[in-house]
CSV table of C-alpha atoms in Angstrom, one decimal:
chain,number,residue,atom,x,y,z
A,1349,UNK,CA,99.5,143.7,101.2
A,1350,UNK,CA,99.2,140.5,103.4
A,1351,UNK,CA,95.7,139.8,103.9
A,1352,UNK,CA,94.8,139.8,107.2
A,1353,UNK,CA,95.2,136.4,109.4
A,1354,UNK,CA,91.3,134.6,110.4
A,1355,UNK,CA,92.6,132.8,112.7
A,1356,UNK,CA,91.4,133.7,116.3
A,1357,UNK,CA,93.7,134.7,119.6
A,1358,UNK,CA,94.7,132.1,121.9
A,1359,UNK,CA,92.6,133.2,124.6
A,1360,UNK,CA,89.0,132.7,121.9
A,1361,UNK,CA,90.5,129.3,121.4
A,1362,UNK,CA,90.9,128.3,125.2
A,1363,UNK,CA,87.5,129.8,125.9
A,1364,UNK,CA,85.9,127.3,123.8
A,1365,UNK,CA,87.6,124.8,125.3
A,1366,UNK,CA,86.9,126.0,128.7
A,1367,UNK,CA,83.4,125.2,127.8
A,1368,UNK,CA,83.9,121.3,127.8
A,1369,UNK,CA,82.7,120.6,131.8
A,1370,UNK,CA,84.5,117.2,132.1
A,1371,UNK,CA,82.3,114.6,134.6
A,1372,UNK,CA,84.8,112.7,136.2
A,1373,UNK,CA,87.0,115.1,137.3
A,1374,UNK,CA,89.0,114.1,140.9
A,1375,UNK,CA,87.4,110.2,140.1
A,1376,UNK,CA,90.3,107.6,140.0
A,1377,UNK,CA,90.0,104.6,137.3
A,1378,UNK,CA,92.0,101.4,137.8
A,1379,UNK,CA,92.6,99.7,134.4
A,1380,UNK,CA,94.3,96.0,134.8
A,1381,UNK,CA,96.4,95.3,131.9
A,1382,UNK,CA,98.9,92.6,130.8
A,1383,UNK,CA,100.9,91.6,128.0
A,1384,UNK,CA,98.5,91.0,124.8
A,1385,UNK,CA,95.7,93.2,125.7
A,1386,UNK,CA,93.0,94.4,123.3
A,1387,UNK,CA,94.7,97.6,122.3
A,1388,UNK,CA,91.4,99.9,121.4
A,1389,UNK,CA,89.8,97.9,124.2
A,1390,UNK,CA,92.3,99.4,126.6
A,1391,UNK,CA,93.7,102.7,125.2
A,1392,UNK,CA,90.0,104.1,123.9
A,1393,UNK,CA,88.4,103.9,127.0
A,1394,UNK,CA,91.8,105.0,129.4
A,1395,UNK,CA,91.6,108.3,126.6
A,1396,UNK,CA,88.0,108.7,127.0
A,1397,UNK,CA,88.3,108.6,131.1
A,1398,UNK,CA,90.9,111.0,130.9
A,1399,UNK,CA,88.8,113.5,128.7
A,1400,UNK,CA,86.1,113.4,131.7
A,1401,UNK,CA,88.9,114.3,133.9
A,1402,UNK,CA,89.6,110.7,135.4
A,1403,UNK,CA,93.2,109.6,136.5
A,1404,UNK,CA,93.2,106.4,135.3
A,1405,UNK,CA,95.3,104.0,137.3
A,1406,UNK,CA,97.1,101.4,134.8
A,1407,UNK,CA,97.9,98.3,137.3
A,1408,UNK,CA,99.6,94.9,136.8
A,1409,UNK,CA,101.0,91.9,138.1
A,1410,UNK,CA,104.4,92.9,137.6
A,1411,UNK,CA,107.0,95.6,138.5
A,1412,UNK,CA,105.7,99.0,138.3
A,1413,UNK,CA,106.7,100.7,135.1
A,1414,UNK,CA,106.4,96.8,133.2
A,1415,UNK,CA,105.9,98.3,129.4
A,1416,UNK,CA,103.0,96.0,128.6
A,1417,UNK,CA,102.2,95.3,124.6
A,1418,UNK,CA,99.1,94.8,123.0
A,1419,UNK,CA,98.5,92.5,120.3
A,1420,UNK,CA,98.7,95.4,117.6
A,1421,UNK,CA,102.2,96.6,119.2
A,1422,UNK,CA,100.7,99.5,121.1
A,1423,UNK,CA,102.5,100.1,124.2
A,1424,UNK,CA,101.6,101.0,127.9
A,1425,UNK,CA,103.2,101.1,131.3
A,1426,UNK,CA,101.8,100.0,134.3
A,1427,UNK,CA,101.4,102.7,137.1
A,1428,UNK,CA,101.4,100.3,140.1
A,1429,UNK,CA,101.5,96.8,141.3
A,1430,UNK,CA,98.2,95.5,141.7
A,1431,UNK,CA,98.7,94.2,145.0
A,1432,UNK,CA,99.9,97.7,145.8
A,1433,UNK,CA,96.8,99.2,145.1
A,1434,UNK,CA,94.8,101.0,147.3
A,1435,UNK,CA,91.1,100.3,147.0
A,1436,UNK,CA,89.9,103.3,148.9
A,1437,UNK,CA,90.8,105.5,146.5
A,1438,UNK,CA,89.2,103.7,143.4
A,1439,UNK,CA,86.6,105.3,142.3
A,1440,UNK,CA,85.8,102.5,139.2
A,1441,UNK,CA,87.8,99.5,137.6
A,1442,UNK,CA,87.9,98.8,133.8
A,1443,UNK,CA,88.9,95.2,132.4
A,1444,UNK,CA,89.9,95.6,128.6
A,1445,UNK,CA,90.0,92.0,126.6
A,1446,UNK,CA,92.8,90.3,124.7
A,1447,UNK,CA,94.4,87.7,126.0
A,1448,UNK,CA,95.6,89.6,128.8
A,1449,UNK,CA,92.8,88.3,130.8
A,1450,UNK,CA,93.8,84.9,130.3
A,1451,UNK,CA,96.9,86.1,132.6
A,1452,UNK,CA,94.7,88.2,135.1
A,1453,UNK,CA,92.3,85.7,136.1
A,1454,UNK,CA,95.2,83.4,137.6
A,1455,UNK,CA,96.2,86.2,139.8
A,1456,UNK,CA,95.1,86.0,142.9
A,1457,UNK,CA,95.0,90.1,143.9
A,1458,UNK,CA,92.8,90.9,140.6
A,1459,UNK,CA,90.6,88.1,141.1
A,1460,UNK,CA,90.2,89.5,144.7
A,1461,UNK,CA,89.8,93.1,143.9
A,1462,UNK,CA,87.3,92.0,141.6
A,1463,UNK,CA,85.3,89.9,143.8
A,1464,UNK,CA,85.4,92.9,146.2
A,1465,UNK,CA,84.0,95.5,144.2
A,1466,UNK,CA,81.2,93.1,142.5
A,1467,UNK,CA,80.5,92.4,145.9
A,1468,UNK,CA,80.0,95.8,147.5
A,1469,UNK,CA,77.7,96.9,144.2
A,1470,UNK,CA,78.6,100.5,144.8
A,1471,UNK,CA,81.4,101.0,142.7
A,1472,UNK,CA,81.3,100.4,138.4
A,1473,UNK,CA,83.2,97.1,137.6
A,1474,UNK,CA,83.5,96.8,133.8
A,1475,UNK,CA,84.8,94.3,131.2
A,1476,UNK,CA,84.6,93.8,127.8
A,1477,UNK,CA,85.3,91.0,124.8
A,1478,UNK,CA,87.3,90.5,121.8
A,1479,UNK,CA,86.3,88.8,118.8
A,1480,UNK,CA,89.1,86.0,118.0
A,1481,UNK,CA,91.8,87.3,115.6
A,1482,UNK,CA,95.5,86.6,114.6
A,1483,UNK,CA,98.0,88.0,116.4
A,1484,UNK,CA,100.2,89.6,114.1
A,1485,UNK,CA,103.5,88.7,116.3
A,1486,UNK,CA,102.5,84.8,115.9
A,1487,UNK,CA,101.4,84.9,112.2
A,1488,UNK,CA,98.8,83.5,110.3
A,1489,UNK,CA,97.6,80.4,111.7
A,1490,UNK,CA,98.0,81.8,115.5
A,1491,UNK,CA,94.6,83.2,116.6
A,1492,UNK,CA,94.3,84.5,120.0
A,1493,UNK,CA,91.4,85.9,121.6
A,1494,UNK,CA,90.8,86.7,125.6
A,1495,UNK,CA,87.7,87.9,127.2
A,1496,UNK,CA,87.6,90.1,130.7
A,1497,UNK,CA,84.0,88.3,131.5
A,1498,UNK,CA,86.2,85.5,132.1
A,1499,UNK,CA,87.6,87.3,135.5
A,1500,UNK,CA,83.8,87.4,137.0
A,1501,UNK,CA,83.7,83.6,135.5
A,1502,UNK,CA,86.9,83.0,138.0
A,1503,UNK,CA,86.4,85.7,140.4
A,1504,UNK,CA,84.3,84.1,143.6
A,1505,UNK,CA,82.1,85.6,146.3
A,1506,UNK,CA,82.3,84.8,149.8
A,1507,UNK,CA,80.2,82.0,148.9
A,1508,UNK,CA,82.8,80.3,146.7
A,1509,UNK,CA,80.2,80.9,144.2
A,1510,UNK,CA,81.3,83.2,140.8
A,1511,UNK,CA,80.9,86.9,141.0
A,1512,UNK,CA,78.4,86.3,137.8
A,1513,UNK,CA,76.1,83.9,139.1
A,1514,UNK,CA,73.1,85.5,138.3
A,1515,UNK,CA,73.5,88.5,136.5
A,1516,UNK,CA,73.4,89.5,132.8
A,1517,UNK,CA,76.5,89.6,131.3
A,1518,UNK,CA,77.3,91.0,127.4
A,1519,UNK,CA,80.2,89.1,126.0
A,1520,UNK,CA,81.6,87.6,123.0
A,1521,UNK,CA,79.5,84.2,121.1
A,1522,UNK,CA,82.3,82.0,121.9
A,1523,UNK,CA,82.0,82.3,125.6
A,1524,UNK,CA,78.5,82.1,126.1
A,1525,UNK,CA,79.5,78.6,127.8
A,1526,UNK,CA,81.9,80.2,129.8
A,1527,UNK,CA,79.0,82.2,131.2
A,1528,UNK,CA,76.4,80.0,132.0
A,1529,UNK,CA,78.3,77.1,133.7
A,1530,UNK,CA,79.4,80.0,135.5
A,1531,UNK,CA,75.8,80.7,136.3
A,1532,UNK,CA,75.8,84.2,134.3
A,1533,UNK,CA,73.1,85.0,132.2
A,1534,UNK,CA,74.7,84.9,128.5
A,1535,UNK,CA,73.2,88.6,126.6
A,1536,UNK,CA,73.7,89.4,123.0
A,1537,UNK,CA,73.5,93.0,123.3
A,1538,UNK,CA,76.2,95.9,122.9
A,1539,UNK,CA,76.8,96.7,126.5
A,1540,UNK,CA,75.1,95.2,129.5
A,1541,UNK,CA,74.8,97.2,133.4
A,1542,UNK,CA,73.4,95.0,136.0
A,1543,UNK,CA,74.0,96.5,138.7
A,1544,UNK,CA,77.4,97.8,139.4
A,1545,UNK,CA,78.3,95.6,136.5
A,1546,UNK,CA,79.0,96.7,132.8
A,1547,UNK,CA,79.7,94.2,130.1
A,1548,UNK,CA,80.4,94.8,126.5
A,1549,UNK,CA,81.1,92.1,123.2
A,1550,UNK,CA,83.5,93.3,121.5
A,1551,UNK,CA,85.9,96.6,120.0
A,1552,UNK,CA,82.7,97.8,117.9
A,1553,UNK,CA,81.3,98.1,121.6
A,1554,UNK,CA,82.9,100.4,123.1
A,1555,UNK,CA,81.3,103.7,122.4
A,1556,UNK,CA,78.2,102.7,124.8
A,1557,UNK,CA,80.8,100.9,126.5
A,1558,UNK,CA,82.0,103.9,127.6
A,1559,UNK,CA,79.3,105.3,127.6
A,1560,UNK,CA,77.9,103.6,130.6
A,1561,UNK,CA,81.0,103.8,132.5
A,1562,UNK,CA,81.1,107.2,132.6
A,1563,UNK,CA,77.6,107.1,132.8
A,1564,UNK,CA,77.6,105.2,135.9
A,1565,UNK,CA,80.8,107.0,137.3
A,1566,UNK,CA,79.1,110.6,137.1
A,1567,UNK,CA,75.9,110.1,138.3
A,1568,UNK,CA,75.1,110.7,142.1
């Protein structure tokens, strides 16, 4: 005779789950992207939002529904226009590297949306590096990194004055300069919060990354 099966019901199995109490449930994420993101630095933390119980808004600077690529071919399509975006119902905004922030920080909406938030210190605002690499589209030869500190480098405060300018910011070696002539305060450390401001260095990063966002998100 057929020995009988271990395997538990359904119902066990949904139980357990059951027992998972995401922390971000009804919270809304907006994630910029563009063509040549960082893929882990984009798709691990969307994933991990979305296990909290986060919609995460994927926004972008052209149509809705644009099929953005990142450098390692993984795909993703925007949700929305970023100048369609409605700010009062953001609950957090993630910047994932690549050299899609190259793109970002000439568009004037992001920049502004970023400025905003930084700004109003209530709301996480988080970005993270990439180490330089080749791109396998271009080849040997054709390294490409991009770095989303760069947007708080460009983004400005009323002032004029970058959204960085005195606050710690965790980001790649290479852009250390970037951060002080922007009047940021350059830290070597695997993620970064001042304030309402997370920074990270690179892909090995973005477990605390993470970490802190949701972190920062679920806590009253």
């Amino acid at each position: 005779p057929r020995a009988p099966s271990t395997w538990a019901p359904y119902s066990a199995h949904t139980e357990k789950i059951k027992m998972f109490a995401p922390r971000l449930a009804g919270k809304r994420v907006l994630m910029f992207a563009d063509f040549q993101f960082e893929d882990a630095e984009l798709l691990f933390p969307k994933l991990r939002l979305e296990e909290e119980g986060a919609t995460v808004l994927v926004a972008g600077a052209h149509p809705k529904g644009t099929k953005y690529t990142g450098k390692y071919g993984y795909p993703v399509r925007s949700d929305v226009h970023v100048d369609d975006v409605d700010l009062a119902t953001i609950d957090a905004l993630v910047i994932p590297g690549g050299f899609a922030p190259d793109y970002m920080r000439r568009n004037k909406t992001m920049l502004g949306i970023v400025a905003q938030l930084v700004a109003e210190g209530r709301r996480p605002v988080a970005g993270i590096c990439e180490p330089h690499s080749v791109v396998p589209s271009l080849g040997r030869g054709h390294a490409r990194a991009g770095h989303a500190p760069w947007m708080f480098c460009s983004a400005r405060d009323a002032t004029g004055a970058p959204v960085v300018r005195g606050k710690r910011c965790a980001a790649f070696f290479a852009i250390k300069d970037d951060v002080l002539n922007a009047g940021g305060i350059f830290v070597d450390d695997p993620v970064v919060v001042d304030g309402n401001l997370i920074t990270s260095r690179t892909p090995q990063d973005l477990v605390p990354f993470c970490h802190a966002i949701i972190s920062a998100m679920a806590d009253p």
